[in-house]
Amino acid sequence: MQIRDLPYPDPGDPDVRSGPRFLIWLGRNQLRGQLKSMSWGLLHQCSLAGLPPAVGFAVQAVVDRSGSRLAWAGGLIAVLGVLIALGDTMLHRTAITNWITAAARVQQLLARKTAELGAALTRRVAAGEVVAVSTGDVEKIGWFVEALSRFAAAAAALVLICVGLILYLPSLGVLVALALPLLALAVLPLLPRATRRADLQREKAGKATELASDTVAGLRVLRGIGGEELFLGRYRRASQEVRKAAVRSARMWSLISAIQVLLPGALLISLVVYGATLARDGRIEVGQLVTVYSAASLLLFPLRHFEEIAMAYSFSRPSAQRAVRVLSLHRTDRPSSVDATPTGDLYDPVTGLMAPAGLFTAVVCGDPDEAGRLAERLGGHPHVDADEVGNGAEDSTENGARDWADDATSEQKTPSVLLGGVPLDELPLDSARTAVLVQDKDPVLLSGTLRELLDVPSSGRVTAQDALSAAQCGDVLDSLAQASVATDGDPMTTRITERGRSLSGGQRQRLALARSLVTDPEALVLDEPTSAVDSHTEARVAAGIKALRQGRTTVAFASSPLLLDLADQVVLVHRGTVVAVGAHRELLRTDPRYRAVVTRETDDEIAVLTSQDAIKRIRTIEEVEERA
């Protein structure tokens, strides 16, 4: 795979049993590139290893006053120089290709998983962790894949050089061969501590990043309550903790680097002293001493790759573990058994909620969190508590990944929502999303023009203008027209900033509603679609939704009487169960719990009203008995 061939037609099915297994899977899928990089690395390292014999041959030729041998030595050094340049260039090229292609594979896997899970991803994994995996972690994983081939080439070169030195000059070659394993393994006792410090640094950096993103997202609210300095102080403290952790981690890695310089230096000193003694006694020639010394000096270069691979693995292992936690999440383990998109009633067996086909159903929940969970379930996404997300984010062990997989499996055991009698989690993903669309309470607007915002997969039956009109976006279009860069003031070409920050909350909500209406799904679920608009606009929006969705299944979670009065039926959900179904005005008269949610009555007021109802009923019975 070359960079020009990206993206992959299919990034593959990753091994998500653990972080190390995921890294092995990545390396196995990059096998061709790894072998190519290793081959160029061997050419580079072996060409470097050929310099000491050539230099030693040249020195001995000078000692022996042989011009022909000196010429041959010069030619050999020139050829080796060309091979070194070629090998180093191609090694760098192929290694970087492995880095980029591995990172691209991971990014494609994450993008595919994000598309599969949709909005449910950030309910299962903290948003800050998703950002960390898709940015910094991807680079660290690519670094390990890239360093692996260079390490393999360096290790093979070390073995070849040691064998060559033993055959060339056993008296010094054996010393070098015995010392090299000790040099390579000397830093192993320090690696666990260095890894722990690096993990702590990344953990603190992730928390600081999440705190910063939350602060930026809520900056408008913070300014409204005068809380900027409070949150800035928290971020300063978090950033200082990151700095201290980074310094402690750097100290450990600097110690490892110092050992990698100190011990080889001691080997060279010992080699020179012992070799000089042998040369003085006439047991070896001067050229042989130069050859062995030069070879031992060049061995320090491949030894550096041992330190790099240890550092790359220690950084990439927790990054791979975080990637595994995301990639191991599944929408469902059940095979798809239905090809066509079903039609019919939308039914939730957990709560007993029934939304008849073609009708506008309003759902009233006293608990907003309960309403959000039910809305997610209607869209085929089981809910995960925030505490579970936090615990999973902190656990970077293999057992943690297994626990997450077990949690995802247990969630799928919850009875699925049925559409036309067909479980949503047995539908293919594309069919499920075509069948049911859930608009969250706080929908997100992506940056781009209004035309791009409304250019979404749809049935084609609802135009953008019809959707904008139903969502009462007239004032929004006027505002965008004034800000349009086009000479004709076309609002469709006006660019909307990230998350629609240039718009008010009500304008963002109505544009998001228009986008949902354009898709025209078989069943549309709206969570508080009019919570950010005034009562007059709310009434018009509710009427627009009902008119545009005529004959299509629509479910709206709301507690506004203006919207509830227009619904074909109203369902009251109390403590996770449907307790009442009927028209809005009927439920107001007959159900105190419904009346408490819709009219915001207190418990004392409910008791008084309930007593008054009882008194009225007693008087009615007495009147009937008197007439009899």
XYZ file of C-alpha atoms in Angstrom:
628
model
C 0.000 0.000 0.000
C 1.365 3.358 -1.052
C 0.269 6.744 0.263
C -1.245 7.613 -3.106
C -3.512 4.536 -2.830
C -5.148 5.720 0.411
C -7.811 5.391 1.687
C -8.020 1.620 2.009
C -10.920 0.007 0.149
C -11.434 -2.028 3.328
C -9.343 -1.341 6.474
C -10.061 -4.858 7.711
C -11.472 -6.487 10.818
C -9.150 -5.585 13.723
C -8.181 -7.811 16.643
C -9.639 -5.881 19.586
C -8.979 -8.405 22.361
C -6.217 -6.204 23.770
C -3.898 -3.346 22.869
C -0.838 -5.527 22.109
C -2.938 -7.862 19.957
C -4.203 -4.835 18.034
C -0.607 -3.687 17.432
C 0.328 -7.179 16.221
C -2.688 -7.151 13.892
C -1.592 -3.800 12.493
C 1.955 -5.031 11.930
C 0.683 -8.184 10.228
C -1.465 -6.130 7.868
C 1.558 -3.944 7.097
C 3.763 -7.009 6.472
C 4.688 -6.116 2.902
C 5.682 -2.607 3.851
C 7.530 -3.894 6.928
C 9.583 -6.327 4.848
C 10.389 -3.647 2.298
C 11.488 -1.234 5.012
C 13.495 -3.953 6.745
C 15.299 -4.805 3.481
C 16.346 -1.209 2.920
C 17.330 -0.988 6.577
C 19.545 -4.046 6.245
C 21.206 -2.525 3.178
C 21.848 0.661 5.127
C 23.136 -1.066 8.272
C 25.280 -3.600 6.403
C 26.778 -0.848 4.251
C 27.661 1.010 7.422
C 29.133 -2.186 8.826
C 31.259 -2.512 5.700
C 33.012 0.786 6.339
C 35.230 -0.432 9.235
C 36.812 -3.290 7.199
C 37.333 -0.903 4.286
C 38.916 1.706 6.544
C 41.049 -0.922 8.248
C 42.099 -2.254 4.842
C 43.081 1.278 3.798
C 45.069 1.880 6.999
C 46.916 -1.392 6.590
C 47.632 -0.521 2.970
C 49.222 2.734 4.104
C 51.274 0.885 6.722
C 52.423 -1.602 4.074
C 52.940 1.207 1.506
C 50.692 -0.562 -1.041
C 49.175 1.927 -3.513
C 47.007 -0.623 -5.328
C 45.379 -1.857 -2.157
C 44.797 1.739 -1.056
C 43.061 2.434 -4.391
C 40.869 -0.629 -3.947
C 40.019 0.483 -0.432
C 39.105 3.978 -1.674
C 36.837 2.545 -4.360
C 35.176 0.242 -1.840
C 34.531 3.155 0.530
C 32.992 5.156 -2.349
C 30.650 2.282 -3.271
C 29.686 1.831 0.355
C 28.930 5.565 0.597
C 26.512 5.327 -2.335
C 24.829 2.264 -0.811
C 24.543 4.002 2.560
C 22.886 7.036 0.981
C 20.517 4.874 -1.071
C 19.603 2.624 1.861
C 19.070 5.528 4.254
C 16.880 7.408 1.756
C 14.703 4.439 0.899
C 14.536 3.317 4.546
C 13.195 6.716 5.553
C 10.744 6.704 2.641
C 9.352 3.233 3.342
C 9.284 3.730 7.128
C 7.309 6.959 6.846
C 4.985 5.211 4.398
C 4.374 2.514 7.013
C 3.675 5.209 9.612
C 1.176 7.084 7.470
C -0.596 4.007 6.132
C -0.903 2.478 9.611
C -2.275 5.739 11.004
C -4.674 5.976 8.060
C -5.881 2.411 8.688
C -6.607 3.214 12.341
C -8.374 6.443 11.388
C -10.527 4.595 8.872
C -11.420 1.988 11.492
C -12.378 4.747 13.933
C -14.386 6.572 11.275
C -16.221 3.365 10.380
C -16.982 2.687 14.047
C -18.168 6.282 14.512
C -20.491 5.935 11.536
C -21.763 2.614 12.878
C -22.521 3.856 16.394
C -23.459 7.445 15.553
C -24.457 9.581 18.507
C -24.306 6.524 20.777
C -20.489 6.587 20.594
C -20.089 9.610 22.853
C -22.616 8.093 25.261
C -20.398 5.036 25.647
C -17.001 6.734 25.483
C -16.085 10.162 26.852
C -15.840 12.776 24.099
C -12.335 13.761 25.218
C -11.158 10.180 24.837
C -12.588 9.938 21.315
C -10.656 13.096 20.373
C -7.460 11.731 21.971
C -7.742 8.416 20.108
C -8.420 10.004 16.717
C -5.512 12.490 16.984
C -2.524 11.852 19.261
C -3.067 8.125 19.781
C -3.210 7.460 16.054
C 0.225 9.059 15.611
C 1.743 7.057 18.478
C 0.403 3.803 17.052
C 1.811 4.712 13.639
C 5.158 5.513 15.250
C 5.421 1.993 16.712
C 4.525 0.374 13.395
C 7.117 2.531 11.647
C 9.863 1.872 14.234
C 9.267 -1.886 14.183
C 10.885 -2.486 10.785
C 13.896 -0.275 11.582
C 14.366 -2.141 14.861
C 14.224 -5.498 13.074
C 16.833 -4.324 10.566
C 19.062 -3.018 13.370
C 18.771 -6.278 15.344
C 19.628 -8.357 12.272
C 22.586 -6.066 11.504
C 23.899 -6.427 15.067
C 23.842 -10.210 14.785
C 25.635 -10.126 11.414
C 28.284 -7.710 12.667
C 28.958 -9.737 15.808
C 29.301 -12.948 13.799
C 31.590 -11.164 11.346
C 33.808 -9.766 14.116
C 34.138 -13.188 15.743
C 35.198 -14.717 12.427
C 37.483 -11.791 11.568
C 39.256 -11.376 14.922
C 38.094 -13.776 17.671
C 40.221 -12.169 20.396
C 38.274 -8.873 20.188
C 35.131 -10.085 18.456
C 34.106 -12.305 21.362
C 34.399 -9.333 23.741
C 32.089 -7.260 21.567
C 29.611 -10.134 21.070
C 29.360 -10.747 24.827
C 28.967 -7.075 25.700
C 26.268 -6.184 23.143
C 23.379 -8.163 24.733
C 24.157 -6.545 28.065
C 24.123 -3.100 26.451
C 20.823 -3.792 24.712
C 19.095 -5.162 27.829
C 20.585 -2.802 30.420
C 17.635 -0.398 30.291
C 14.920 -3.056 30.652
C 14.558 -2.640 34.455
C 13.845 1.065 33.961
C 11.201 0.648 31.261
C 8.216 -0.233 33.531
C 8.752 2.896 35.625
C 9.218 5.028 32.517
C 6.029 3.556 31.049
C 4.019 4.314 34.191
C 5.217 7.901 34.199
C 4.365 8.269 30.512
C 0.887 6.797 31.130
C 0.321 9.237 33.991
C 1.353 12.124 31.773
C -1.064 11.077 29.022
C -3.878 10.604 31.534
C -3.410 14.107 32.935
C -3.081 15.542 29.433
C -6.348 13.880 28.421
C -8.152 15.355 31.429
C -6.745 18.803 30.674
C -7.864 18.526 27.051
C -11.361 17.467 28.082
C -11.536 20.342 30.593
C -10.433 22.795 27.911
C -12.990 21.539 25.383
C -15.765 21.715 27.981
C -14.740 25.260 28.915
C -14.718 26.406 25.281
C -18.089 24.754 24.618
C -19.646 26.451 27.649
C -17.875 29.794 27.329
C -21.072 31.712 26.679
C -22.709 30.281 29.787
C -19.580 30.875 31.862
C -19.518 34.518 30.881
C -23.162 34.814 31.784
C -22.520 33.688 35.356
C -19.066 35.242 35.673
C -17.315 31.904 35.924
C -14.466 32.441 33.442
C -11.788 32.930 36.088
C -12.948 29.892 38.050
C -12.605 27.573 35.064
C -9.390 29.243 33.902
C -7.949 28.568 37.356
C -8.942 24.917 37.079
C -7.321 24.647 33.664
C -4.142 26.324 34.941
C -3.895 23.769 37.724
C -4.557 20.922 35.302
C -1.926 22.206 32.860
C 0.640 22.517 35.656
C -0.029 18.911 36.629
C 0.564 17.919 33.012
C 3.838 19.879 32.993
C 5.081 18.241 36.203
C 4.159 14.777 34.918
C 5.924 15.495 31.608
C 9.090 16.611 33.433
C 9.107 13.444 35.578
C 8.623 11.318 32.472
C 11.368 13.168 30.586
C 13.802 12.643 33.474
C 13.328 8.892 33.300
C 13.756 8.777 29.528
C 16.837 10.996 29.763
C 18.297 8.524 32.284
C 17.652 5.704 29.842
C 19.349 7.696 27.079
C 22.327 8.427 29.357
C 22.762 4.724 30.090
C 22.645 4.011 26.357
C 25.611 6.407 25.960
C 27.558 5.503 29.104
C 27.725 1.741 28.712
C 28.755 1.689 25.032
C 31.373 4.308 25.882
C 32.761 2.012 28.562
C 32.838 -0.815 26.008
C 34.830 1.302 23.540
C 37.350 2.308 26.200
C 37.820 -1.310 27.231
C 38.136 -2.347 23.599
C 40.795 0.272 22.869
C 42.845 -0.569 25.959
C 42.719 -4.312 25.346
C 43.252 -3.972 21.597
C 46.192 -1.616 22.032
C 47.795 -4.133 24.371
C 47.360 -6.883 21.769
C 48.749 -4.656 19.000
C 51.758 -3.687 21.134
C 52.522 -7.351 21.748
C 52.235 -8.027 18.004
C 49.307 -10.389 18.380
C 47.113 -8.297 16.028
C 47.823 -5.777 13.313
C 47.057 -2.058 13.567
C 44.551 -2.332 10.718
C 42.674 -5.066 12.552
C 42.445 -2.909 15.683
C 41.089 -0.001 13.636
C 38.583 -2.311 11.964
C 37.214 -3.712 15.222
C 37.160 -0.296 16.905
C 35.308 1.259 13.956
C 32.810 -1.599 13.887
C 32.173 -1.280 17.621
C 31.694 2.477 17.245
C 29.136 1.970 14.494
C 27.289 -0.556 16.651
C 26.113 2.336 18.811
C 23.876 3.467 15.955
C 21.734 0.293 15.695
C 21.714 0.068 19.501
C 19.738 3.319 19.536
C 16.879 1.508 17.843
C 16.462 -0.688 20.935
C 15.794 2.425 23.015
C 13.449 3.808 20.361
C 11.382 0.628 20.039
C 11.036 0.448 23.823
C 9.879 4.055 23.949
C 7.549 3.610 20.950
C 5.937 0.532 22.496
C 5.497 2.145 25.910
C 3.747 5.109 24.291
C 1.731 3.141 21.747
C 0.460 0.382 24.063
C -1.952 2.583 26.073
C -2.867 4.394 22.854
C -3.726 1.063 21.252
C -5.699 0.116 24.368
C -7.810 3.274 24.057
C -8.364 2.569 20.369
C -9.430 -0.981 21.242
C -12.004 0.319 23.735
C -13.626 2.302 20.945
C -13.287 -0.330 18.221
C -14.625 -3.127 20.451
C -18.018 -1.432 20.809
C -20.768 -2.930 18.671
C -24.233 -1.870 17.686
C -25.479 -5.450 17.870
C -24.249 -9.016 17.697
C -27.408 -10.259 16.015
C -27.288 -11.025 12.285
C -29.447 -8.921 9.990
C -32.565 -10.875 9.091
C -34.540 -8.231 7.176
C -33.521 -6.589 3.927
C -36.299 -4.052 3.282
C -37.090 -1.122 5.560
C -40.193 -2.089 7.590
C -43.226 0.105 8.136
C -45.810 0.143 10.880
C -46.162 0.959 14.558
C -43.126 1.933 16.628
C -43.197 -0.051 19.877
C -40.871 -0.136 22.871
C -41.362 -3.359 24.889
C -39.416 -1.974 27.864
C -41.800 0.898 28.629
C -44.825 -0.265 26.641
C -44.774 2.867 24.474
C -46.770 2.445 21.261
C -46.534 5.101 18.510
C -49.153 4.168 15.874
C -48.067 4.348 12.252
C -48.890 7.618 10.532
C -49.821 9.497 13.736
C -48.226 12.318 15.702
C -47.524 10.971 19.188
C -46.368 13.179 22.038
C -44.582 11.613 25.007
C -44.530 13.252 28.426
C -41.897 12.225 31.000
C -41.478 13.835 34.367
C -37.759 13.010 34.317
C -35.810 14.619 31.405
C -33.059 11.995 31.706
C -35.641 9.245 31.381
C -36.975 10.932 28.251
C -33.468 11.070 26.786
C -32.881 7.373 27.472
C -36.196 6.428 25.905
C -35.450 8.558 22.831
C -32.100 6.810 22.417
C -33.729 3.404 22.727
C -36.328 4.295 20.097
C -33.425 4.988 17.759
C -31.893 1.576 18.447
C -29.162 2.845 20.789
C -29.059 1.398 24.331
C -28.149 3.895 27.016
C -24.914 3.744 29.019
C -24.575 5.620 32.308
C -21.944 8.327 32.547
C -20.342 6.528 35.502
C -19.736 3.478 33.324
C -18.143 5.668 30.677
C -15.833 7.230 33.222
C -14.773 3.911 34.678
C -14.022 2.523 31.248
C -12.017 5.601 30.312
C -9.768 5.214 33.327
C -9.101 1.485 32.891
C -6.351 0.912 30.338
C -5.774 -2.769 31.035
C -6.713 -5.766 28.955
C -9.347 -6.671 31.533
C -10.807 -3.194 31.108
C -11.288 -3.782 27.394
C -12.918 -7.127 28.115
C -15.249 -5.523 30.643
C -16.299 -2.983 28.060
C -17.039 -5.726 25.565
C -19.070 -7.564 28.205
C -21.018 -4.381 28.980
C -21.800 -3.896 25.312
C -22.967 -7.498 25.035
C -25.197 -7.232 28.110
C -26.768 -4.079 26.715
C -27.805 -5.907 23.575
C -29.846 -8.319 25.710
C -32.327 -5.507 26.382
C -35.434 -6.057 24.238
C -35.149 -4.098 21.016
C -37.623 -1.496 19.849
C -39.939 -2.856 17.166
C -40.917 -1.103 13.952
C -43.775 -2.880 12.242
C -43.027 -5.881 14.466
C -39.374 -6.045 13.325
C -36.607 -5.471 15.939
C -34.452 -2.496 14.991
C -31.235 -4.258 15.971
C -31.960 -7.000 13.439
C -32.061 -4.496 10.595
C -28.989 -3.635 8.531
C -27.475 -0.404 9.802
C -28.449 1.617 6.722
C -32.034 0.363 6.880
C -32.306 1.085 10.610
C -31.153 4.660 10.129
C -33.464 5.134 7.176
C -36.356 3.793 9.241
C -35.914 5.779 12.469
C -34.207 9.123 13.011
C -33.702 10.550 16.496
C -32.985 14.254 16.943
C -31.271 14.897 20.257
C -32.280 17.582 22.698
C -29.085 19.484 21.833
C -28.438 18.760 18.142
C -25.125 19.768 16.582
C -24.774 21.877 13.439
C -21.610 21.198 11.473
C -19.715 24.061 9.875
C -20.561 24.807 6.244
C -23.171 26.594 4.180
C -26.892 26.214 4.800
C -27.192 24.291 1.540
C -24.533 21.838 2.733
C -26.284 21.542 6.101
C -29.510 20.439 4.426
C -27.778 18.225 1.856
C -28.331 14.976 3.768
C -29.543 11.494 2.743
C -33.305 11.694 2.380
C -36.354 10.171 0.728
C -36.610 13.120 -1.663
C -40.258 13.758 -0.806
C -39.547 16.804 1.371
C -37.692 19.774 -0.120
C -35.387 22.039 1.825
C -37.796 24.956 1.460
C -40.716 22.905 2.817
C -38.640 21.789 5.799
C -37.432 25.344 6.534
C -40.984 26.623 6.301
C -42.344 23.930 8.626
C -39.593 24.680 11.156
C -40.439 28.398 11.007
C -36.953 29.420 9.867
C -38.010 32.629 8.137
C -36.157 34.916 10.523
C -33.113 32.631 10.355
C -33.067 32.922 6.564
C -33.315 36.704 6.825
C -30.339 36.804 9.195
C -28.301 34.527 6.953
C -29.259 36.578 3.889
C -27.849 39.698 5.530
C -24.625 37.865 6.316
C -24.398 36.253 2.865
C -21.328 36.985 0.744
C -23.354 36.470 -2.434
C -24.494 39.578 -4.298
C -28.076 38.330 -4.409
C -28.093 37.726 -0.634
C -28.813 34.006 -0.987
C -29.025 32.585 2.567
C -28.297 29.074 1.255
C -24.703 30.135 0.494
C -24.076 31.706 3.901
C -21.496 29.829 5.945
C -22.537 28.584 9.373
C -19.726 28.497 11.911
C -18.771 25.444 13.979
C -21.757 24.145 15.993
C -23.741 27.147 14.747
C -22.155 29.461 17.326
C -23.056 32.514 15.221
C -26.779 31.702 15.698
C -29.014 31.896 18.740
C -30.151 28.752 20.538
C -33.626 28.927 19.005
C -32.232 29.428 15.512
C -29.882 26.461 15.861
C -32.716 24.292 17.130
C -35.010 25.172 14.232
C -32.301 24.626 11.603
C -31.555 21.221 13.144
C -35.284 20.444 13.044
C -35.407 21.424 9.368
C -32.500 19.089 8.670
C -34.370 16.230 10.386
C -37.551 16.992 8.465
C -35.689 16.935 5.135
C -34.572 13.342 5.722
C -38.241 12.264 5.941
C -37.651 8.955 7.790
C -40.331 6.339 8.325
C -40.355 7.281 12.029
C -39.049 10.588 13.366
C -38.257 10.966 17.089
C -37.825 14.517 18.383
C -36.525 15.221 21.893
C -37.833 18.641 23.038
C -37.848 20.132 19.514
C -39.225 23.526 20.658
C -37.563 24.037 24.042
C -35.502 27.053 22.883
C -38.236 29.119 21.152
C -40.980 31.399 22.402
C -44.577 30.241 22.767
C -45.844 31.869 19.553
C -43.106 30.292 17.462
C -43.566 27.012 19.316
C -47.226 26.790 18.293
C -46.366 27.451 14.647
C -43.501 24.935 14.681
C -45.749 22.246 16.194
C -48.383 22.888 13.528
C -45.716 22.801 10.814
C -44.363 19.468 12.028
C -47.818 17.904 12.109
C -48.713 19.189 8.640
C -45.457 18.160 6.996
C -45.377 14.755 8.688
C -48.979 13.925 7.820
C -49.244 10.166 7.321
C -45.790 9.530 8.763
C -44.953 8.276 12.267
C -43.724 11.086 14.509
C -42.826 10.947 18.200
C -42.096 14.150 20.097
C -40.892 14.251 23.697
C -42.280 17.446 25.183
C -44.190 18.931 28.091
C -45.453 22.085 26.368
C -49.278 22.283 26.227
C -49.042 24.050 22.844
C -47.380 21.037 21.246
C -49.285 18.425 23.251
C -52.639 19.885 22.205
C -51.801 19.284 18.513
C -50.714 15.660 18.969
C -52.977 12.837 17.779
C -52.307 11.069 21.048
C -50.337 11.785 24.225
C -48.492 9.132 26.232
C -47.459 9.620 29.855
C -44.369 7.676 30.945
C -43.821 7.469 34.693
C -40.837 5.657 36.233
C -40.038 3.813 33.038
C -43.559 2.620 32.265
C -46.454 3.946 30.209
C -49.209 4.817 32.715
C -51.669 6.806 30.610
C -52.619 7.312 26.962
C -55.146 9.777 25.574
C -55.749 13.298 24.313
C -54.030 16.213 26.008
C -57.161 17.852 27.420
C -58.597 14.551 28.549
C -55.432 13.669 30.478
C -55.406 17.114 32.056
C -58.832 16.433 33.539
C -58.360 12.806 34.558
C -54.681 12.224 35.476
C -53.076 14.240 38.334
C -49.582 12.992 37.458
C -49.926 14.217 33.901
C -51.301 17.528 35.096
C -48.365 17.915 37.518
C -45.812 17.518 34.726
C -47.558 19.712 32.176
C -48.764 22.513 34.466
C -45.732 22.349 36.840
C -47.933 21.828 39.915
C -46.331 21.092 43.293
C -47.197 18.070 45.451
C -49.336 20.230 47.776
C -51.259 21.616 44.829
C -51.816 18.106 43.506
C -53.181 17.025 46.911
C -55.553 19.997 47.020
C -56.749 19.385 43.470
C -57.178 15.679 44.156
C -59.275 16.500 47.248
C -61.387 18.924 45.240
C -61.996 16.247 42.606
C -63.046 13.813 45.322
C -65.458 16.403 46.830
C -66.973 17.080 43.403
C -67.512 13.371 42.793
C -69.176 12.911 46.240
C -71.535 15.836 45.553
C -72.377 14.406 42.160
C -73.238 11.020 43.718
C -75.376 12.725 46.389
C -77.272 14.699 43.743
C -77.931 11.541 41.759
C -79.200 9.742 44.871
C -81.527 12.670 45.788
C -83.025 12.673 42.301
C -83.558 8.935 42.517
